Short mmCIF file of C-alpha atoms in Angstrom, two decimals:
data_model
loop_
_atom_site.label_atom_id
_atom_site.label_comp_id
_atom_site.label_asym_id
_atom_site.label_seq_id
_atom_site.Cartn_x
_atom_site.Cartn_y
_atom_site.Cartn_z
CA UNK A 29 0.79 10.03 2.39
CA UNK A 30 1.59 13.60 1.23
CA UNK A 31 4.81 12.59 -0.85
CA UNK A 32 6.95 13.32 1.43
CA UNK A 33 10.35 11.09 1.23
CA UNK A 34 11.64 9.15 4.36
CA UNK A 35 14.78 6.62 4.19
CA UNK A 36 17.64 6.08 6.55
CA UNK A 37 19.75 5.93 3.62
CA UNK A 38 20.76 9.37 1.36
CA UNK A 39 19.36 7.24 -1.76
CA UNK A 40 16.35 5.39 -0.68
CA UNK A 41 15.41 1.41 -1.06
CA UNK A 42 13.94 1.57 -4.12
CA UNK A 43 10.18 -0.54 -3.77
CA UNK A 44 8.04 -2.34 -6.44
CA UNK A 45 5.16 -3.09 -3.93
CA UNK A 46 2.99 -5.83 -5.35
CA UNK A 47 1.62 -6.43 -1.79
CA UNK A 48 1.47 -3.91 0.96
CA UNK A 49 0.39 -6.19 4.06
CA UNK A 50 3.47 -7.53 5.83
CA UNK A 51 6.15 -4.97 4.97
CA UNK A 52 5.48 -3.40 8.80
CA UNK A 53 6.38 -6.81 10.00
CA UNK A 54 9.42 -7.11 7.80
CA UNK A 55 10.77 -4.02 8.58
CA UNK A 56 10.90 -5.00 12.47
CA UNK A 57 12.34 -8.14 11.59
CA UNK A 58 15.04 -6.63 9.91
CA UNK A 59 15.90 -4.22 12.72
CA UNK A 60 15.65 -7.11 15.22
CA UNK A 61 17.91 -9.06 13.80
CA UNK A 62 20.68 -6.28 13.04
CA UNK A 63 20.63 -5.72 16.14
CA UNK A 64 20.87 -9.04 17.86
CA UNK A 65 21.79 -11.44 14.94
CA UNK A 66 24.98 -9.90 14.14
CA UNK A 67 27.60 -10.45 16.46
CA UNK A 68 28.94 -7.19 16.72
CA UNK A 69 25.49 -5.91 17.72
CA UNK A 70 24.66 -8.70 19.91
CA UNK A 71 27.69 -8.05 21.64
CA UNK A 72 26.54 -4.77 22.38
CA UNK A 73 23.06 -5.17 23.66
CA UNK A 74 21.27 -3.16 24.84
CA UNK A 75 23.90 0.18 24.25
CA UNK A 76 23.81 -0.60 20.83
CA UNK A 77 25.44 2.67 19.30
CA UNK A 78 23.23 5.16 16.97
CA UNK A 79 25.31 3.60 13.94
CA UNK A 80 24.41 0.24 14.96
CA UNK A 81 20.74 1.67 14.92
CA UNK A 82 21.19 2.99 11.81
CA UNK A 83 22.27 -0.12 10.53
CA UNK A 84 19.55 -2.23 11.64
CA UNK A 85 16.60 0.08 10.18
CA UNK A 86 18.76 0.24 6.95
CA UNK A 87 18.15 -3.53 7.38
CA UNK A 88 14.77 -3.83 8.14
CA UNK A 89 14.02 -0.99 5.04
CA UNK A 90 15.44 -3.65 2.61
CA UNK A 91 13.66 -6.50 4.55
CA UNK A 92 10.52 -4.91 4.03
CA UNK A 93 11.17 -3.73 0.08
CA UNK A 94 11.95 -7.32 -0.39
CA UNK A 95 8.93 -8.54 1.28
CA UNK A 96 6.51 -6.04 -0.78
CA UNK A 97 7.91 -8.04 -4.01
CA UNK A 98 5.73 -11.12 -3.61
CA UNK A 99 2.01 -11.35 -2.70
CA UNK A 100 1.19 -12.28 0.83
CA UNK A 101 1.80 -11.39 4.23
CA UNK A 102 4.03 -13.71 5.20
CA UNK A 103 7.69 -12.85 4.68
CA UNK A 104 10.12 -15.70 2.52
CA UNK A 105 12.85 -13.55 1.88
CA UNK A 106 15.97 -15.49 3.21
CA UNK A 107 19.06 -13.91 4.27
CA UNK A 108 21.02 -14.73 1.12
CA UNK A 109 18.70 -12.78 -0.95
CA UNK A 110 18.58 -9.84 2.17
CA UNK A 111 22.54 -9.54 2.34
CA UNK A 112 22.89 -9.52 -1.62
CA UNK A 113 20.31 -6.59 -1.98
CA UNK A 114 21.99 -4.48 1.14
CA UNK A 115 25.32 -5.26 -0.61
CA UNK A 116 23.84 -4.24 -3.91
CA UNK A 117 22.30 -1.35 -2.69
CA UNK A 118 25.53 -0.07 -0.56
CA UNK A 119 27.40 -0.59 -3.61
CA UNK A 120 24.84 1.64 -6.02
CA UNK A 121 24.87 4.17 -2.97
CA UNK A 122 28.06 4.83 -1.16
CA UNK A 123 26.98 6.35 2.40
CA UNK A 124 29.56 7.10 5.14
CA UNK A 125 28.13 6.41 9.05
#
């Protein structure tokens, strides 16, 4: 709570938090499931690689952004509306791994 900036991207998720119960939850969700809902990663359980990390708490930071958007704790952001705002986001904010 001192300011300071944290994001495992170089640009961070940008967040309009209208509800800050559930975004903890999110976020885990996210990481789960890039790292056992996408193929690749699922593959490679459980020496997933540190980009395949990266990847999955990139995906659990948008999760929970998303999530802080509605009121509630309870999470409806489907994975149409998850995948458009990572590809959005990667687009905005090119970042080699």
């Amino acid at each position: 709570k001192d300011g300071t900036l944290l994001s495992t991207y170089e640009t961070a998720v940008p967040q309009q938090v209208k509800e800050e119960i559930g975004g903890g939850d999110s976020w885990l969700s996210g990481v789960i499931d890039g790292l056992v809902g996408c193929p690749e990663a699922g593959a490679a359980a459980p020496s997933w690689s540190d980009k395949m990390w990266l990847q999955a708490m990139q995906r659990g930071d948008m999760l929970a952004a998303l999530k802080q958007q509605v009121l509630g704790d309870f999470s409806n952001v489907e994975r149409s509306a998850l995948e458009s705002a990572l590809a959005a986001h990667h687009r905005r904010h090119r970042r080699s791994f």
